[in-house]
XYZ file of C-alpha atoms in Angstrom:
428
model
C -56.975 18.245 -59.720
C -53.601 16.549 -60.284
C -52.039 19.697 -58.830
C -54.317 19.481 -55.825
C -53.312 15.910 -55.107
C -49.608 16.629 -55.567
C -50.035 19.549 -53.057
C -51.750 17.349 -50.493
C -48.888 14.777 -50.726
C -46.343 17.379 -50.100
C -48.302 18.632 -47.088
C -48.656 14.988 -45.738
C -44.901 14.314 -46.327
C -43.937 17.521 -44.498
C -46.049 16.414 -41.535
C -44.548 13.076 -41.499
C -40.933 14.452 -41.503
C -42.021 16.874 -38.661
C -43.365 13.987 -36.673
C -40.171 11.917 -37.101
C -38.092 14.900 -35.981
C -40.439 15.453 -32.896
C -39.923 11.773 -31.910
C -36.154 12.084 -32.417
C -35.888 15.122 -30.269
C -38.153 13.741 -27.596
C -36.545 10.409 -27.214
C -33.153 10.496 -28.790
C -31.591 7.974 -31.055
C -32.370 4.275 -29.916
C -29.098 2.640 -28.875
C -27.487 5.819 -28.038
C -27.531 7.781 -24.757
C -29.900 10.712 -25.086
C -28.760 14.196 -25.398
C -31.625 16.550 -24.276
C -31.820 20.211 -23.981
C -31.385 20.465 -20.144
C -32.772 23.290 -17.950
C -30.223 25.308 -16.034
C -31.715 24.077 -12.729
C -32.018 20.320 -12.304
C -32.593 17.638 -9.565
C -31.018 14.320 -9.660
C -31.710 11.365 -7.423
C -28.784 9.005 -6.661
C -28.718 5.353 -5.596
C -25.847 3.675 -4.046
C -25.611 -0.165 -3.484
C -22.109 -1.211 -4.599
C -21.051 -2.771 -1.252
C -22.787 -3.012 2.089
C -24.650 0.364 2.378
C -27.875 1.331 0.979
C -27.817 5.050 0.122
C -30.078 7.535 -1.691
C -29.880 11.299 -1.976
C -31.424 14.136 -4.025
C -28.974 16.940 -5.187
C -29.691 19.929 -7.290
C -27.260 22.030 -9.670
C -26.892 24.587 -6.938
C -25.038 21.952 -4.822
C -27.910 21.671 -2.351
C -28.252 18.339 -0.761
C -32.110 18.353 -0.862
C -32.597 15.147 0.959
C -30.763 11.971 1.800
C -30.987 8.649 3.731
C -28.375 5.874 4.423
C -28.815 2.571 5.765
C -25.720 0.928 7.183
C -25.088 -2.743 7.331
C -21.846 -2.350 9.382
C -22.835 -4.003 12.625
C -24.278 -6.990 10.840
C -21.164 -7.562 8.749
C -18.896 -7.029 11.916
C -20.861 -9.750 13.655
C -20.239 -12.028 10.727
C -16.552 -11.211 10.633
C -16.691 -9.710 7.153
C -19.111 -8.884 4.254
C -20.948 -11.874 2.953
C -22.186 -10.785 -0.509
C -25.592 -12.799 -0.403
C -26.294 -11.225 3.094
C -25.509 -7.728 1.643
C -27.782 -8.278 -1.283
C -30.610 -9.553 0.862
C -30.269 -6.452 3.164
C -30.312 -4.123 0.230
C -33.528 -5.650 -1.148
C -35.126 -5.409 2.315
C -34.129 -1.653 2.696
C -33.926 0.003 -0.596
C -37.600 0.899 -1.002
C -37.677 2.546 2.421
C -34.282 4.401 1.891
C -35.396 5.928 -1.542
C -38.828 6.812 0.095
C -37.178 8.581 3.093
C -34.842 10.521 0.841
C -37.613 11.655 -1.355
C -39.666 12.811 1.643
C -36.934 14.640 3.306
C -36.237 16.373 0.091
C -39.940 17.225 -0.208
C -40.011 16.260 -3.879
C -41.869 13.778 -5.816
C -40.462 11.258 -8.429
C -42.018 13.309 -11.292
C -40.121 16.475 -9.829
C -36.768 14.821 -10.806
C -34.891 15.351 -13.971
C -32.973 12.194 -13.822
C -31.983 9.053 -11.731
C -28.417 8.054 -11.279
C -27.302 4.745 -9.996
C -23.784 2.928 -9.269
C -23.354 0.125 -11.794
C -19.683 -0.318 -11.467
C -17.346 -1.477 -9.857
C -18.530 -3.472 -6.758
C -20.083 -6.541 -5.536
C -22.277 -7.824 -8.451
C -25.067 -9.105 -6.262
C -25.185 -5.567 -4.492
C -24.972 -3.632 -7.705
C -27.943 -5.582 -9.327
C -30.157 -4.605 -6.492
C -29.587 -0.756 -7.057
C -29.502 -0.897 -10.745
C -32.774 -2.940 -11.130
C -34.592 -0.568 -8.632
C -33.465 2.387 -10.471
C -34.664 1.086 -13.819
C -38.059 0.355 -12.257
C -38.115 4.037 -11.046
C -37.243 5.307 -14.627
C -39.923 3.113 -16.358
C -42.451 4.361 -13.752
C -41.546 8.087 -14.010
C -40.287 8.089 -17.651
C -37.070 9.615 -16.339
C -33.658 9.152 -17.874
C -31.120 6.993 -16.165
C -27.461 7.862 -15.631
C -25.089 4.965 -14.971
C -22.277 5.798 -12.378
C -18.759 4.619 -11.957
C -18.399 4.185 -8.163
C -14.657 5.514 -8.159
C -15.337 8.396 -10.525
C -18.168 9.512 -8.072
C -15.742 9.450 -5.183
C -13.168 11.390 -7.076
C -15.712 14.213 -7.865
C -17.319 14.437 -4.504
C -15.067 17.304 -3.457
C -16.554 19.483 -6.187
C -19.820 19.344 -4.331
C -18.468 20.959 -1.289
C -15.716 23.079 -2.692
C -17.069 25.502 -5.289
C -13.529 26.636 -6.249
C -12.217 23.217 -7.128
C -11.385 23.353 -10.808
C -10.513 20.702 -13.240
C -7.871 19.134 -13.672
C -6.701 17.936 -10.257
C -4.915 15.036 -8.681
C -7.029 12.468 -6.751
C -6.238 9.685 -4.264
C -8.970 7.239 -3.428
C -8.584 5.122 -0.429
C -11.283 2.555 0.593
C -11.876 -0.974 1.754
C -11.875 -2.159 -1.934
C -9.753 0.224 -3.803
C -6.518 2.353 -3.817
C -6.180 4.575 -6.882
C -4.344 7.600 -7.729
C -5.477 9.616 -10.801
C -5.638 12.952 -12.531
C -9.201 14.056 -13.047
C -9.206 15.874 -16.375
C -12.974 15.899 -16.931
C -16.166 14.606 -15.594
C -15.530 11.426 -17.583
C -11.870 11.590 -18.348
C -9.226 10.176 -15.925
C -5.680 9.583 -16.203
C -4.607 6.572 -13.857
C -1.114 6.985 -12.361
C -1.213 4.151 -9.818
C -3.438 1.533 -8.206
C -3.103 -1.380 -5.761
C -1.596 -4.528 -7.379
C -3.042 -6.655 -4.649
C -5.149 -5.627 -1.561
C -6.747 -2.315 -0.568
C -5.744 -0.233 2.596
C -9.064 -0.559 4.216
C -9.192 -4.297 3.742
C -5.616 -4.409 5.161
C -6.637 -2.415 8.241
C -9.902 -4.716 8.651
C -7.977 -7.941 8.623
C -5.251 -6.527 11.151
C -7.968 -5.499 13.524
C -9.647 -8.845 13.204
C -6.389 -10.748 13.748
C -5.667 -8.458 16.768
C -9.083 -9.275 18.207
C -9.881 -5.765 18.688
C -13.648 -6.463 18.802
C -12.943 -8.334 22.131
C -12.136 -5.053 23.715
C -15.182 -2.992 24.943
C -14.104 0.317 23.580
C -13.702 -1.061 19.936
C -16.730 -3.399 19.999
C -18.898 -1.432 17.638
C -16.160 -0.037 15.466
C -15.230 -1.029 11.918
C -11.735 -2.551 11.555
C -10.164 0.737 10.210
C -11.860 2.919 12.934
C -10.692 0.402 15.684
C -6.997 0.570 14.479
C -7.152 4.499 14.444
C -8.528 4.654 17.869
C -6.177 2.044 19.352
C -3.132 3.666 17.654
C -3.640 6.890 19.652
C -2.449 4.898 22.709
C 0.665 3.742 21.046
C 3.976 4.651 19.712
C 4.194 4.729 15.711
C 7.843 3.974 15.699
C 7.616 1.073 18.297
C 7.646 -1.756 15.856
C 9.281 -1.738 12.407
C 7.026 -3.303 9.992
C 9.214 -2.429 6.900
C 8.922 -0.463 3.817
C 7.269 -1.830 0.628
C 7.961 -1.577 -3.129
C 10.965 0.429 -2.805
C 12.438 -1.070 -5.878
C 9.400 -0.319 -7.965
C 9.671 3.116 -9.522
C 6.072 3.570 -10.133
C 3.053 4.877 -8.335
C 1.266 1.528 -7.698
C 0.436 0.434 -4.114
C 0.829 -2.846 -2.442
C -0.421 -3.965 1.017
C 0.091 -7.776 1.185
C 3.580 -7.306 2.403
C 2.179 -5.033 5.259
C -0.442 -7.752 5.970
C 2.282 -10.492 6.103
C 4.372 -8.342 8.438
C 1.528 -7.731 10.816
C 0.560 -11.368 11.000
C 4.174 -12.487 11.708
C 4.460 -9.724 14.498
C 1.237 -10.968 16.132
C 2.404 -14.673 15.849
C 5.756 -13.844 17.334
C 4.082 -11.876 20.205
C 1.539 -14.605 21.017
C 4.220 -17.291 21.168
C 6.487 -15.032 23.415
C 3.637 -14.287 25.896
C 2.198 -17.862 25.537
C -1.364 -16.543 24.738
C -4.306 -18.584 23.980
C -7.875 -18.176 22.676
C -9.159 -14.650 22.779
C -6.142 -13.299 24.705
C -4.789 -9.970 23.454
C -1.174 -9.343 22.710
C 0.210 -6.719 25.302
C 1.713 -4.592 22.538
C -1.577 -4.170 20.805
C -1.615 -0.325 20.946
C 1.973 0.141 19.602
C 1.341 -2.302 16.896
C -1.806 -0.414 15.828
C 0.267 2.816 15.779
C 2.921 1.074 13.778
C 0.490 -0.380 11.204
C -0.796 3.183 10.662
C 2.681 4.550 10.358
C 3.758 2.057 7.848
C 0.591 2.340 5.821
C 0.672 6.231 5.727
C 4.440 6.216 4.852
C 3.845 3.876 1.788
C 0.818 5.964 0.642
C 2.734 9.285 0.964
C 5.797 7.891 -0.924
C 3.665 6.798 -3.887
C 1.902 10.174 -3.943
C 5.281 11.922 -3.819
C 6.404 10.184 -6.867
C 3.064 10.998 -8.702
C 3.629 14.779 -7.818
C 7.229 14.564 -9.217
C 5.819 12.860 -12.345
C 3.232 15.733 -12.717
C 5.803 18.290 -12.288
C 7.914 16.745 -15.068
C 5.119 16.364 -17.465
C 3.131 19.403 -16.552
C -0.151 17.594 -16.380
C -1.346 20.068 -13.965
C -1.388 23.858 -14.393
C 0.748 25.762 -11.559
C -2.360 27.559 -10.596
C -4.155 24.307 -9.748
C -1.787 22.091 -7.849
C -4.451 20.255 -5.833
C -4.670 16.881 -4.202
C -8.128 15.596 -3.478
C -8.217 12.461 -0.997
C -11.532 10.673 -0.802
C -12.883 7.027 0.138
C -13.504 5.588 3.433
C -9.856 5.452 4.521
C -9.662 9.194 3.888
C -11.523 9.698 7.220
C -8.346 8.541 8.987
C -6.987 11.553 10.600
C -3.467 10.383 10.881
C -3.223 9.549 7.209
C -4.858 12.884 6.414
C -2.462 14.806 8.661
C 0.651 13.536 7.012
C -0.682 13.808 3.473
C -1.462 17.478 4.369
C 2.198 18.038 5.579
C 3.547 16.434 2.554
C 1.451 18.773 0.396
C 2.754 21.621 2.176
C 6.307 20.677 1.502
C 5.618 20.367 -2.379
C 3.345 23.482 -2.787
C 0.085 21.433 -3.166
C -3.326 22.190 -1.716
C -5.137 19.291 0.129
C -8.807 18.841 -0.087
C -10.700 16.213 1.728
C -14.525 16.073 1.813
C -16.244 15.749 5.177
C -15.919 12.192 6.615
C -19.677 11.731 5.873
C -18.964 12.085 2.123
C -15.745 9.918 2.101
C -17.574 6.701 2.895
C -20.110 5.280 0.483
C -23.387 7.344 0.161
C -26.156 8.351 -2.198
C -24.971 12.023 -2.236
C -21.892 11.397 -4.382
C -23.844 9.446 -6.926
C -26.443 12.142 -7.168
C -23.825 14.748 -7.495
C -21.972 12.696 -10.293
C -25.439 12.558 -12.008
C -25.667 16.187 -11.859
C -22.389 16.662 -13.409
C -22.861 14.268 -16.072
C -26.501 15.658 -16.698
C -25.073 19.183 -17.098
C -22.394 17.791 -19.642
C -24.896 15.599 -21.427
C -22.900 12.509 -20.718
C -24.237 8.918 -20.376
C -27.806 9.932 -20.252
C -29.975 6.962 -21.236
C -33.703 7.370 -22.082
C -36.170 5.045 -20.283
C -36.758 3.181 -23.569
C -33.051 2.269 -23.577
C -32.513 0.848 -20.127
C -31.561 -2.553 -21.386
C -28.292 -1.090 -22.703
C -27.104 -0.516 -19.043
C -25.558 -3.441 -17.106
C -23.429 -3.820 -14.045
C -19.638 -4.419 -14.096
C -18.050 -5.908 -10.911
C -14.745 -4.645 -12.108
C -14.091 -1.440 -14.112
C -10.763 0.381 -14.685
C -10.524 3.966 -14.023
C -9.309 5.948 -17.177
C -6.251 5.718 -19.164
C -3.412 3.988 -17.439
C -0.067 5.936 -17.397
C 1.901 3.764 -15.018
C 4.400 2.631 -17.706
C 5.284 6.186 -18.374
C 6.074 6.846 -14.785
C 8.066 3.540 -14.621
C 10.339 4.751 -17.630
C 11.169 8.024 -15.869
C 12.696 6.080 -12.952
C 11.858 8.691 -10.382
C 13.527 8.144 -7.026
C 11.736 8.888 -3.868
C 13.937 8.373 -0.744
C 12.001 7.258 2.388
C 13.953 9.892 4.214
C 11.568 12.597 2.891
C 8.627 11.080 4.772
C 10.768 10.322 7.836
C 11.773 13.958 8.071
C 8.147 15.149 7.945
C 7.097 12.663 10.618
C 9.945 13.403 13.011
C 9.294 17.221 12.718
C 5.551 16.912 13.281
C 5.107 13.861 15.608
């Protein structure tokens, strides 16, 4: 009889152990991101609300964009003269449910058909980020799907891999937007080496403020354009070398960017012209097209010079293999065709290949978030079970990878401005 009881205890103990293991494999360790055995084919829904666009998309492992929907707040913020965070938050709240519903309907999939949900949690406007994160968490609780937190700039950096099947890691990436300017090496899906970043403003912000100060919105042809778009269109009618706005950070032997000097030069030029022509109120300076072209030239020259130094640093340190000398340019400002043209010509000079995603994927969108979710899902990175959602929170500021800028400074790499001037004169 005692042997019988002992045998029963062993059976019950074994069953208990099996149940614990079952729970472990089903839910993962609490307090840690879940590492599940993923199917080869998967679908991820991505939500983007880091600034002023509400975006959602469903992307699969075969690089198919199954469905997407984007609600832009651009015109509203143009009317306000800039992005007002509480207004952006309220518009996200009003539109996010419809945006996600439309994306699912266009993809012809249901919430339960998804393998995971990805959402931007950093960096960005805190009020906007919260809307997307909270909505994504509710979806995860409802569907019992895992949540994948996404770094907005990492998503921009990896978007090119969605459209270019041959783009291999590692590669050099330049991110240009209204809020950021970063230069980094992408070593892996979650591993970045930061070579340079803006020490003050972003290029998109500089262009927006220039357009506002030039009163381009008062001109019929630019009324519905964002600042950067207005500058680019106006520049087509001007001479890029008409007005010398100076060069910037020439004494800094690193790959960091600065746009405050350019902004001050633009402001001084506008004030000088307004006084010269005795302009008042909404009157626009006669040199508006030349100044727009000169702004674009000065900004492009600054960007190309810093990238040139980064490439020289890469050549000296062999951080990229000779078989993969690739520069990816993404972010909203990457849609500027003038900047893209001269980055391409510079890459030709130094034996680099330039890859730029389509304009639609350069600006903020749900597609890039869903794709980053797919890449992380495939690599079992940052996958949080629906029971661990409290461990995910937003960050308004978030660095990108390991900073190597001090190593670049120590090398004292010279980049004469004549290099860009030569490229420009030969191809203007």
